[in-house]
PDB file of C-alpha atoms in Angstrom:
ATOM      1  CA  MET I  11       0.000   0.000   0.000  1.00  0.00           C
ATOM      2  CA  THR I  12       1.349   3.411  -0.959  1.00  0.00           C
ATOM      3  CA  PRO I  13       1.783   5.589   2.138  1.00  0.00           C
ATOM      4  CA  LYS I  14      -0.382   8.687   2.309  1.00  0.00           C
ATOM      5  CA  VAL I  15       2.048  10.498   4.627  1.00  0.00           C
ATOM      6  CA  SER I  16       5.831  10.737   4.340  1.00  0.00           C
ATOM      7  CA  ILE I  17       7.549  11.884   7.529  1.00  0.00           C
ATOM      8  CA  LEU I  18      10.937  13.479   6.870  1.00  0.00           C
ATOM      9  CA  MET I  19      13.648  13.311   9.524  1.00  0.00           C
ATOM     10  CA  GLY I  20      17.173  14.649   9.462  1.00  0.00           C
ATOM     11  CA  ILE I  21      19.055  13.220  12.446  1.00  0.00           C
ATOM     12  CA  TYR I  22      22.428  14.091  13.939  1.00  0.00           C
ATOM     13  CA  ASN I  23      23.922  12.706  17.165  1.00  0.00           C
ATOM     14  CA  CYS I  24      20.595  11.966  18.855  1.00  0.00           C
ATOM     15  CA  GLU I  25      21.136   8.388  20.060  1.00  0.00           C
ATOM     16  CA  LYS I  26      19.769   9.163  23.540  1.00  0.00           C
ATOM     17  CA  THR I  27      16.395  10.390  22.281  1.00  0.00           C
ATOM     18  CA  LEU I  28      15.878   8.778  18.869  1.00  0.00           C
ATOM     19  CA  ARG I  29      14.130   5.615  20.081  1.00  0.00           C
ATOM     20  CA  HIS I  30      11.478   7.629  21.902  1.00  0.00           C
ATOM     21  CA  ALA I  31      10.978   9.836  18.836  1.00  0.00           C
ATOM     22  CA  LEU I  32      10.475   6.843  16.542  1.00  0.00           C
ATOM     23  CA  ASP I  33       8.309   5.005  19.066  1.00  0.00           C
ATOM     24  CA  SER I  34       5.994   8.026  19.246  1.00  0.00           C
ATOM     25  CA  ILE I  35       5.448   7.652  15.488  1.00  0.00           C
ATOM     26  CA  ILE I  36       4.793   3.913  15.714  1.00  0.00           C
ATOM     27  CA  ARG I  37       2.151   4.565  18.397  1.00  0.00           C
ATOM     28  CA  GLN I  38       0.166   6.955  16.191  1.00  0.00           C
ATOM     29  CA  THR I  39      -3.538   6.247  15.719  1.00  0.00           C
ATOM     30  CA  TYR I  40      -3.013   6.873  11.987  1.00  0.00           C
ATOM     31  CA  LYS I  41      -0.996   4.073  10.385  1.00  0.00           C
ATOM     32  CA  ASN I  42      -0.614   4.785   6.651  1.00  0.00           C
ATOM     33  CA  TRP I  43       2.766   6.500   6.809  1.00  0.00           C
ATOM     34  CA  GLU I  44       6.416   6.069   5.978  1.00  0.00           C
ATOM     35  CA  VAL I  45       9.380   7.608   7.782  1.00  0.00           C
ATOM     36  CA  ILE I  46      12.393   8.631   5.735  1.00  0.00           C
ATOM     37  CA  ILE I  47      15.422   9.212   7.940  1.00  0.00           C
ATOM     38  CA  CYS I  48      18.612  10.852   6.718  1.00  0.00           C
ATOM     39  CA  ASP I  49      21.543  10.526   9.103  1.00  0.00           C
ATOM     40  CA  ASP I  50      23.616  13.674   8.675  1.00  0.00           C
ATOM     41  CA  GLY I  51      27.047  12.318   9.549  1.00  0.00           C
ATOM     42  CA  SER I  52      26.382  11.358  13.175  1.00  0.00           C
ATOM     43  CA  HIS I  53      29.337  10.364  15.353  1.00  0.00           C
ATOM     44  CA  ASP I  54      27.240   8.331  17.780  1.00  0.00           C
ATOM     45  CA  LYS I  55      24.879   5.363  17.312  1.00  0.00           C
ATOM     46  CA  SER I  56      22.020   7.326  15.712  1.00  0.00           C
ATOM     47  CA  TYR I  57      22.431   5.638  12.324  1.00  0.00           C
ATOM     48  CA  GLU I  58      22.605   2.154  13.846  1.00  0.00           C
ATOM     49  CA  ILE I  59      19.451   2.792  15.889  1.00  0.00           C
ATOM     50  CA  ALA I  60      17.594   4.019  12.805  1.00  0.00           C
ATOM     51  CA  MET I  61      18.694   0.902  10.921  1.00  0.00           C
ATOM     52  CA  GLU I  62      17.319  -1.288  13.728  1.00  0.00           C
ATOM     53  CA  TYR I  63      13.869   0.205  13.166  1.00  0.00           C
ATOM     54  CA  ALA I  64      14.181  -0.177   9.385  1.00  0.00           C
ATOM     55  CA  ALA I  65      15.039  -3.860   9.820  1.00  0.00           C
ATOM     56  CA  LYS I  66      11.897  -4.455  11.890  1.00  0.00           C
ATOM     57  CA  ASP I  67       9.418  -2.236  10.006  1.00  0.00           C
ATOM     58  CA  ASN I  68       9.619  -1.531   6.272  1.00  0.00           C
ATOM     59  CA  ARG I  69       7.820   1.776   6.791  1.00  0.00           C
ATOM     60  CA  PHE I  70      11.182   3.125   7.983  1.00  0.00           C
ATOM     61  CA  ILE I  71      13.651   4.043   5.243  1.00  0.00           C
ATOM     62  CA  VAL I  72      17.173   5.120   6.192  1.00  0.00           C
ATOM     63  CA  ILE I  73      19.760   6.951   4.100  1.00  0.00           C
ATOM     64  CA  ARG I  74      23.047   8.517   5.121  1.00  0.00           C
ATOM     65  CA  ASN I  75      25.098  11.581   4.233  1.00  0.00           C
ATOM     66  CA  PRO I  76      28.871  11.045   3.833  1.00  0.00           C
ATOM     67  CA  GLU I  77      29.447  14.012   6.152  1.00  0.00           C
ATOM     68  CA  ASN I  78      27.488  16.659   8.029  1.00  0.00           C
ATOM     69  CA  LEU I  79      25.745  18.617   5.258  1.00  0.00           C
ATOM     70  CA  GLY I  80      22.981  20.355   7.192  1.00  0.00           C
ATOM     71  CA  LEU I  81      19.261  19.891   7.648  1.00  0.00           C
ATOM     72  CA  ALA I  82      18.197  21.406   4.315  1.00  0.00           C
ATOM     73  CA  VAL I  83      20.307  18.935   2.326  1.00  0.00           C
ATOM     74  CA  SER I  84      19.119  16.030   4.476  1.00  0.00           C
ATOM     75  CA  LEU I  85      15.439  16.897   4.103  1.00  0.00           C
ATOM     76  CA  ASN I  86      15.769  17.389   0.357  1.00  0.00           C
ATOM     77  CA  ARG I  87      17.312  13.935   0.046  1.00  0.00           C
ATOM     78  CA  CYS I  88      14.365  12.522   1.994  1.00  0.00           C
ATOM     79  CA  LEU I  89      11.921  14.435  -0.194  1.00  0.00           C
ATOM     80  CA  GLN I  90      13.396  12.924  -3.355  1.00  0.00           C
ATOM     81  CA  ILE I  91      12.285   9.429  -2.352  1.00  0.00           C
ATOM     82  CA  ALA I  92       9.075  10.308  -0.480  1.00  0.00           C
ATOM     83  CA  LYS I  93       5.992   8.536  -1.836  1.00  0.00           C
ATOM     84  CA  GLY I  94       3.253  10.152   0.248  1.00  0.00           C
ATOM     85  CA  GLU I  95       0.662  12.682  -0.822  1.00  0.00           C
ATOM     86  CA  TYR I  96       1.492  14.615   2.340  1.00  0.00           C
ATOM     87  CA  ILE I  97       4.831  15.587   3.854  1.00  0.00           C
ATOM     88  CA  MET I  98       5.292  15.867   7.612  1.00  0.00           C
ATOM     89  CA  ARG I  99       8.269  16.663   9.821  1.00  0.00           C
ATOM     90  CA  GLN I 100       9.691  15.176  12.978  1.00  0.00           C
ATOM     91  CA  ASP I 101      12.963  15.794  14.801  1.00  0.00           C
ATOM     92  CA  GLY I 102      15.060  13.083  16.389  1.00  0.00           C
ATOM     93  CA  ASP I 103      14.788  14.412  19.926  1.00  0.00           C
ATOM     94  CA  ASP I 104      11.080  15.296  19.981  1.00  0.00           C
ATOM     95  CA  LEU I 105       7.805  13.396  20.389  1.00  0.00           C
ATOM     96  CA  MET I 106       4.392  13.312  18.697  1.00  0.00           C
ATOM     97  CA  GLU I 107       1.095  13.293  20.553  1.00  0.00           C
ATOM     98  CA  VAL I 108      -0.592  10.001  19.682  1.00  0.00           C
ATOM     99  CA  SER I 109      -3.292  11.527  17.431  1.00  0.00           C
ATOM    100  CA  ARG I 110      -1.125  14.136  15.723  1.00  0.00           C
ATOM    101  CA  ILE I 111      -0.995  12.596  12.232  1.00  0.00           C
ATOM    102  CA  GLU I 112      -4.678  11.675  12.236  1.00  0.00           C
ATOM    103  CA  LYS I 113      -5.804  15.181  13.188  1.00  0.00           C
ATOM    104  CA  GLN I 114      -3.557  16.978  10.720  1.00  0.00           C
ATOM    105  CA  VAL I 115      -4.407  14.683   7.802  1.00  0.00           C
ATOM    106  CA  GLN I 116      -8.093  15.141   8.567  1.00  0.00           C
ATOM    107  CA  TYR I 117      -7.746  18.925   8.659  1.00  0.00           C
ATOM    108  CA  MET I 118      -5.858  19.047   5.374  1.00  0.00           C
ATOM    109  CA  GLY I 119      -8.481  16.886   3.705  1.00  0.00           C
ATOM    110  CA  ASN I 120     -11.392  19.040   4.846  1.00  0.00           C
ATOM    111  CA  ASN I 121     -10.015  22.578   4.511  1.00  0.00           C
ATOM    112  CA  ASN I 122      -8.414  24.935   2.021  1.00  0.00           C
ATOM    113  CA  CYS I 123      -4.937  24.932   3.539  1.00  0.00           C
ATOM    114  CA  ASP I 124      -1.428  24.519   2.151  1.00  0.00           C
ATOM    115  CA  VAL I 125       0.631  24.345   5.357  1.00  0.00           C
ATOM    116  CA  CYS I 126      -0.799  23.197   8.691  1.00  0.00           C
ATOM    117  CA  GLY I 127       1.129  23.314  11.965  1.00  0.00           C
ATOM    118  CA  THR I 128       0.195  22.761  15.600  1.00  0.00           C
ATOM    119  CA  GLY I 129       1.073  24.043  19.018  1.00  0.00           C
ATOM    120  CA  ALA I 130       3.862  22.365  20.979  1.00  0.00           C
ATOM    121  CA  PHE I 131       4.678  21.602  24.579  1.00  0.00           C
ATOM    122  CA  VAL I 132       8.262  22.378  25.577  1.00  0.00           C
ATOM    123  CA  PHE I 133       9.765  19.684  27.774  1.00  0.00           C
ATOM    124  CA  ASP I 134      12.920  18.135  29.169  1.00  0.00           C
ATOM    125  CA  GLU I 135      13.658  15.165  31.415  1.00  0.00           C
ATOM    126  CA  THR I 136      11.870  16.881  34.321  1.00  0.00           C
ATOM    127  CA  GLY I 137       8.612  17.213  32.364  1.00  0.00           C
ATOM    128  CA  ILE I 138       6.696  19.946  30.542  1.00  0.00           C
ATOM    129  CA  TRP I 139       7.841  23.457  31.387  1.00  0.00           C
ATOM    130  CA  GLY I 140       6.699  25.619  28.464  1.00  0.00           C
ATOM    131  CA  LEU I 141       4.236  26.053  25.626  1.00  0.00           C
ATOM    132  CA  ARG I 142       4.393  27.398  22.074  1.00  0.00           C
ATOM    133  CA  MET I 143       1.091  28.297  20.397  1.00  0.00           C
ATOM    134  CA  PRO I 144       1.493  30.098  17.052  1.00  0.00           C
ATOM    135  CA  ASP I 145      -1.254  32.272  15.546  1.00  0.00           C
ATOM    136  CA  ILE I 146      -4.118  30.174  14.185  1.00  0.00           C
ATOM    137  CA  ASN I 147      -4.258  31.912  10.798  1.00  0.00           C
ATOM    138  CA  PRO I 148      -0.874  33.577  10.224  1.00  0.00           C
ATOM    139  CA  GLU I 149      -0.527  36.021   7.333  1.00  0.00           C
ATOM    140  CA  LYS I 150       2.637  36.971   5.470  1.00  0.00           C
ATOM    141  CA  GLU I 151       3.226  39.975   7.767  1.00  0.00           C
ATOM    142  CA  ILE I 152       4.307  37.538  10.485  1.00  0.00           C
ATOM    143  CA  MET I 153       7.554  36.990   8.575  1.00  0.00           C
ATOM    144  CA  ALA I 154       8.846  40.389   9.702  1.00  0.00           C
ATOM    145  CA  LYS I 155       8.566  39.285  13.326  1.00  0.00           C
ATOM    146  CA  GLY I 156       9.106  35.531  13.296  1.00  0.00           C
ATOM    147  CA  VAL I 157       7.693  32.377  11.745  1.00  0.00           C
ATOM    148  CA  PRO I 158       4.096  31.353  10.966  1.00  0.00           C
ATOM    149  CA  VAL I 159       4.450  27.727  12.087  1.00  0.00           C
ATOM    150  CA  ILE I 160       6.759  25.530  14.135  1.00  0.00           C
ATOM    151  CA  HIS I 161       8.796  23.677  11.522  1.00  0.00           C
ATOM    152  CA  ALA I 162       8.702  20.209  13.070  1.00  0.00           C
ATOM    153  CA  THR I 163       4.906  20.331  13.523  1.00  0.00           C
ATOM    154  CA  VAL I 164       3.931  20.960   9.906  1.00  0.00           C
ATOM    155  CA  ILE I 165       2.080  18.942   7.312  1.00  0.00           C
ATOM    156  CA  MET I 166       1.778  20.004   3.676  1.00  0.00           C
ATOM    157  CA  LYS I 167       1.073  18.403   0.340  1.00  0.00           C
ATOM    158  CA  LYS I 168       4.163  17.034  -1.331  1.00  0.00           C
ATOM    159  CA  ASN I 169       3.501  19.079  -4.460  1.00  0.00           C
ATOM    160  CA  THR I 170       3.411  22.228  -2.319  1.00  0.00           C
ATOM    161  CA  LEU I 171       6.983  21.567  -1.218  1.00  0.00           C
ATOM    162  CA  THR I 172       8.287  20.365  -4.567  1.00  0.00           C
ATOM    163  CA  GLY I 173       6.557  23.334  -6.207  1.00  0.00           C
ATOM    164  CA  VAL I 174       9.157  25.638  -4.621  1.00  0.00           C
ATOM    165  CA  ASN I 175      12.019  23.161  -5.221  1.00  0.00           C
ATOM    166  CA  GLY I 176      12.121  22.014  -1.624  1.00  0.00           C
ATOM    167  CA  TYR I 177      14.474  23.581   0.883  1.00  0.00           C
ATOM    168  CA  SER I 178      17.021  26.152  -0.264  1.00  0.00           C
ATOM    169  CA  GLU I 179      20.602  24.990   0.266  1.00  0.00           C
ATOM    170  CA  THR I 180      22.548  28.207   0.896  1.00  0.00           C
ATOM    171  CA  LYS I 181      25.003  29.570   3.449  1.00  0.00           C
ATOM    172  CA  LEU I 182      22.182  31.507   5.091  1.00  0.00           C
ATOM    173  CA  THR I 183      19.825  28.553   5.408  1.00  0.00           C
ATOM    174  CA  ARG I 184      22.686  26.424   6.765  1.00  0.00           C
ATOM    175  CA  GLN I 185      22.427  28.546   9.940  1.00  0.00           C
ATOM    176  CA  ARG I 186      19.327  26.529  10.935  1.00  0.00           C
ATOM    177  CA  LEU I 187      17.121  28.924   8.985  1.00  0.00           C
ATOM    178  CA  GLU I 188      15.965  26.558   6.263  1.00  0.00           C
ATOM    179  CA  ASP I 189      12.406  26.784   7.551  1.00  0.00           C
ATOM    180  CA  TYR I 190      12.265  30.592   7.517  1.00  0.00           C
ATOM    181  CA  ASP I 191      13.371  30.669   3.891  1.00  0.00           C
ATOM    182  CA  LEU I 192      10.811  28.003   2.997  1.00  0.00           C
ATOM    183  CA  TRP I 193       7.912  29.919   4.558  1.00  0.00           C
ATOM    184  CA  THR I 194       8.974  33.016   2.639  1.00  0.00           C
ATOM    185  CA  LYS I 195       8.917  31.079  -0.630  1.00  0.00           C
ATOM    186  CA  LEU I 196       5.495  29.625   0.142  1.00  0.00           C
ATOM    187  CA  PHE I 197       3.992  32.996   1.062  1.00  0.00           C
ATOM    188  CA  GLU I 198       5.375  34.310  -2.241  1.00  0.00           C
ATOM    189  CA  LYS I 199       3.351  31.589  -3.981  1.00  0.00           C
ATOM    190  CA  GLY I 200       0.207  32.654  -2.124  1.00  0.00           C
ATOM    191  CA  CYS I 201       0.046  29.594   0.127  1.00  0.00           C
ATOM    192  CA  ILE I 202      -2.427  29.506   3.013  1.00  0.00           C
ATOM    193  CA  PHE I 203      -1.073  28.727   6.499  1.00  0.00           C
ATOM    194  CA  HIS I 204      -3.012  27.463   9.504  1.00  0.00           C
ATOM    195  CA  ASN I 205      -2.195  26.177  12.988  1.00  0.00           C
ATOM    196  CA  LEU I 206      -4.403  23.762  14.893  1.00  0.00           C
ATOM    197  CA  ASN I 207      -5.217  25.346  18.234  1.00  0.00           C
ATOM    198  CA  GLU I 208      -3.880  22.350  20.116  1.00  0.00           C
ATOM    199  CA  PRO I 209      -0.390  21.221  21.188  1.00  0.00           C
ATOM    200  CA  LEU I 210       0.177  17.960  19.295  1.00  0.00           C
ATOM    201  CA  TYR I 211       3.964  17.971  19.494  1.00  0.00           C
ATOM    202  CA  TYR I 212       6.542  17.755  22.277  1.00  0.00           C
ATOM    203  CA  TYR I 213       9.533  20.003  21.629  1.00  0.00           C
ATOM    204  CA  ARG I 214      12.593  19.075  23.675  1.00  0.00           C
ATOM    205  CA  ILE I 215      14.614  21.912  25.211  1.00  0.00           C
ATOM    206  CA  ASP I 216      16.637  21.397  28.383  1.00  0.00           C
ATOM    207  CA  LYS I 217      15.582  24.263  30.631  1.00  0.00           C
ATOM    208  CA  ASN I 218      18.874  24.173  32.510  1.00  0.00           C
ATOM    209  CA  SER I 219      21.047  24.397  29.405  1.00  0.00           C
ATOM    210  CA  TYR I 220      19.008  26.706  27.179  1.00  0.00           C
ATOM    211  CA  GLN I 221      21.626  27.764  24.659  1.00  0.00           C
ATOM    212  CA  ARG I 222      22.093  31.229  23.269  1.00  0.00           C
ATOM    213  CA  ARG I 223      22.019  31.321  19.493  1.00  0.00           C
ATOM    214  CA  LYS I 224      25.365  32.094  17.946  1.00  0.00           C
ATOM    215  CA  ARG I 225      26.290  35.484  16.556  1.00  0.00           C
ATOM    216  CA  LYS I 226      26.396  34.208  12.969  1.00  0.00           C
ATOM    217  CA  PHE I 227      22.862  32.836  13.363  1.00  0.00           C
ATOM    218  CA  ARG I 228      21.541  36.190  14.565  1.00  0.00           C
ATOM    219  CA  LEU I 229      23.206  37.995  11.659  1.00  0.00           C
ATOM    220  CA  ALA I 230      21.790  35.499   9.166  1.00  0.00           C
ATOM    221  CA  GLU I 231      18.331  35.785  10.732  1.00  0.00           C
ATOM    222  CA  GLY I 232      18.391  39.565  10.424  1.00  0.00           C
ATOM    223  CA  ARG I 233      19.401  39.353   6.769  1.00  0.00           C
ATOM    224  CA  LEU I 234      16.666  36.838   5.973  1.00  0.00           C
ATOM    225  CA  ARG I 235      14.038  38.995   7.693  1.00  0.00           C
ATOM    226  CA  LEU I 236      15.050  41.967   5.551  1.00  0.00           C
ATOM    227  CA  LYS I 237      14.902  39.825   2.422  1.00  0.00           C
ATOM    228  CA  ALA I 238      11.480  38.504   3.393  1.00  0.00           C
ATOM    229  CA  CYS I 239      10.134  42.029   3.852  1.00  0.00           C
ATOM    230  CA  ARG I 240      11.315  42.947   0.364  1.00  0.00           C
ATOM    231  CA  ARG I 241      10.211  39.728  -1.337  1.00  0.00           C
ATOM    232  CA  LEU I 242       6.756  39.786   0.232  1.00  0.00           C
ATOM    233  CA  GLY I 243       6.195  43.500  -0.362  1.00  0.00           C
ATOM    234  CA  LEU I 244       5.688  44.300   3.316  1.00  0.00           C
ATOM    235  CA  PRO I 245       5.441  47.942   4.453  1.00  0.00           C
ATOM    236  CA  PHE I 246       8.860  49.552   4.749  1.00  0.00           C
ATOM    237  CA  TRP I 247       8.394  50.318   8.446  1.00  0.00           C
ATOM    238  CA  MET I 248       8.138  46.598   9.240  1.00  0.00           C
ATOM    239  CA  ARG I 249      11.816  46.200   8.439  1.00  0.00           C
ATOM    240  CA  ILE I 250      12.542  47.548  11.894  1.00  0.00           C
ATOM    241  CA  TYR I 251      11.725  44.047  13.187  1.00  0.00           C
ATOM    242  CA  ALA I 252      14.825  42.798  11.383  1.00  0.00           C
ATOM    243  CA  LEU I 253      16.823  44.566  14.093  1.00  0.00           C
ATOM    244  CA  LYS I 254      15.521  42.261  16.828  1.00  0.00           C
ATOM    245  CA  PRO I 255      18.024  39.434  16.149  1.00  0.00           C
ATOM    246  CA  LEU I 256      20.855  41.976  16.227  1.00  0.00           C
ATOM    247  CA  ILE I 257      19.639  43.416  19.533  1.00  0.00           C
ATOM    248  CA  LEU I 258      19.433  39.928  21.032  1.00  0.00           C
ATOM    249  CA  MET I 259      22.959  39.259  19.804  1.00  0.00           C
ATOM    250  CA  LEU I 260      24.233  42.208  21.856  1.00  0.00           C
ATOM    251  CA  MET I 261      22.349  41.329  25.039  1.00  0.00           C
ATOM    252  CA  PRO I 262      23.965  39.252  27.826  1.00  0.00           C
ATOM    253  CA  SER I 263      23.330  35.566  27.179  1.00  0.00           C
ATOM    254  CA  VAL I 264      22.014  35.005  30.718  1.00  0.00           C
ATOM    255  CA  LEU I 265      19.363  37.683  30.201  1.00  0.00           C
ATOM    256  CA  VAL I 266      18.301  36.270  26.821  1.00  0.00           C
ATOM    257  CA  GLN I 267      18.032  32.823  28.387  1.00  0.00           C
ATOM    258  CA  LYS I 268      15.858  34.090  31.245  1.00  0.00           C
ATOM    259  CA  LEU I 269      13.574  36.026  28.891  1.00  0.00           C
ATOM    260  CA  ASN I 270      13.050  33.014  26.620  1.00  0.00           C
ATOM    261  CA  ILE I 271      12.311  30.688  29.527  1.00  0.00           C
ATOM    262  CA  ARG I 272       9.924  33.199  31.105  1.00  0.00           C
ATOM    263  CA  ARG I 273       8.055  33.664  27.817  1.00  0.00           C
ATOM    264  CA  LEU I 274       7.507  29.923  27.354  1.00  0.00           C
ATOM    265  CA  THR I 275       6.616  29.223  30.992  1.00  0.00           C
ATOM    266  CA  ASN I 276       4.168  32.140  31.171  1.00  0.00           C
ATOM    267  CA  ARG I 277       2.342  30.857  28.100  1.00  0.00           C
ATOM    268  CA  LEU I 278       1.955  27.484  29.782  1.00  0.00           C
ATOM    269  CA  LYS I 279       0.758  28.986  33.067  1.00  0.00           C
ATOM    270  CA  SER I 280      -1.867  31.139  31.351  1.00  0.00           C
ATOM    271  CA  SER I 281      -3.171  28.282  29.194  1.00  0.00           C
ATOM    272  CA  ALA I 282      -5.703  25.523  29.734  1.00  0.00           C
ATOM    273  CA  TYR I 283      -2.764  23.088  29.880  1.00  0.00           C
ATOM    274  CA  ASN I 284      -1.247  24.543  33.054  1.00  0.00           C
ATOM    275  CA  ASN I 285      -1.674  21.309  35.020  1.00  0.00           C
ATOM    276  CA  PHE I 286      -0.774  19.020  32.128  1.00  0.00           C
ATOM    277  CA  THR I 287       2.068  16.632  32.930  1.00  0.00           C
ATOM    278  CA  LEU I 288       4.258  14.529  30.680  1.00  0.00           C
ATOM    279  CA  ASN I 289       5.143  10.951  31.391  1.00  0.00           C
ATOM    280  CA  ILE I 290       7.076   9.571  28.433  1.00  0.00           C
ATOM    281  CA  SER I 291       6.207   5.972  29.295  1.00  0.00           C
ATOM    282  CA  ASN I 292       2.488   6.787  29.386  1.00  0.00           C
ATOM    283  CA  LEU I 293       2.726   8.785  26.161  1.00  0.00           C
ATOM    284  CA  LEU I 294       4.254   5.832  24.354  1.00  0.00           C
ATOM    285  CA  HIS I 295       1.988   3.323  26.149  1.00  0.00           C
ATOM    286  CA  ILE I 296       5.015   1.345  27.278  1.00  0.00           C
TER     287      ILE I 296
END
């Protein structure tokens, strides 16, 4: 049976979390999927673990880069062999809520939407400590300030992604900005974005080692924001938002860390999920 959904994964040195990530896919209520995993030159046992799953379940397909080439290259290689009508994303250290695929496939089938994301719990080994809930119906103006969807939560039709030649492989997108460039290209094509108003993804960030983004990332982000404003024809005044990454680059890393943690924790506290707890064993029904 041809899979309806192709889940693309680029993995790199995630041996400690990969099994849980893959198990959360296996436990999905929706079963007509394939997972295409591209190991991006890992130095640990990530590739071997992925191959274990491929040996047991032919829905897992594993390929390997000869060296670390970046997420954009890895995802494009996965896309080349994807058979599904829909493309989804998953990272090697995150988890899916058990009904994620079912709910997103259903939404895409019943609505005029090109890219559909979801909210996401932020968690670490101590449990859930934050929440990300993007705008339900983001417009192109969001690109001046941030992103319309959380990359790893999205589903889109395969021809939507191939219609813009997949992910751009440039020096700028190599700075973990491949998603931002992709959203810009899709907004240019007039694509419609939507986010389900529900956290269906578990995004792993260690609260105690929240890392500051590197200077070169902030510079690249600022440049891409300026380009997006021009390409999407946004009002000139909105380009001021391109300065935010540069301001963050100049701020003390401890302060940036505290602000990010506070933002995510406050969203959780003010939401209906304030008392929600995460038990990985229960999530995976182990």
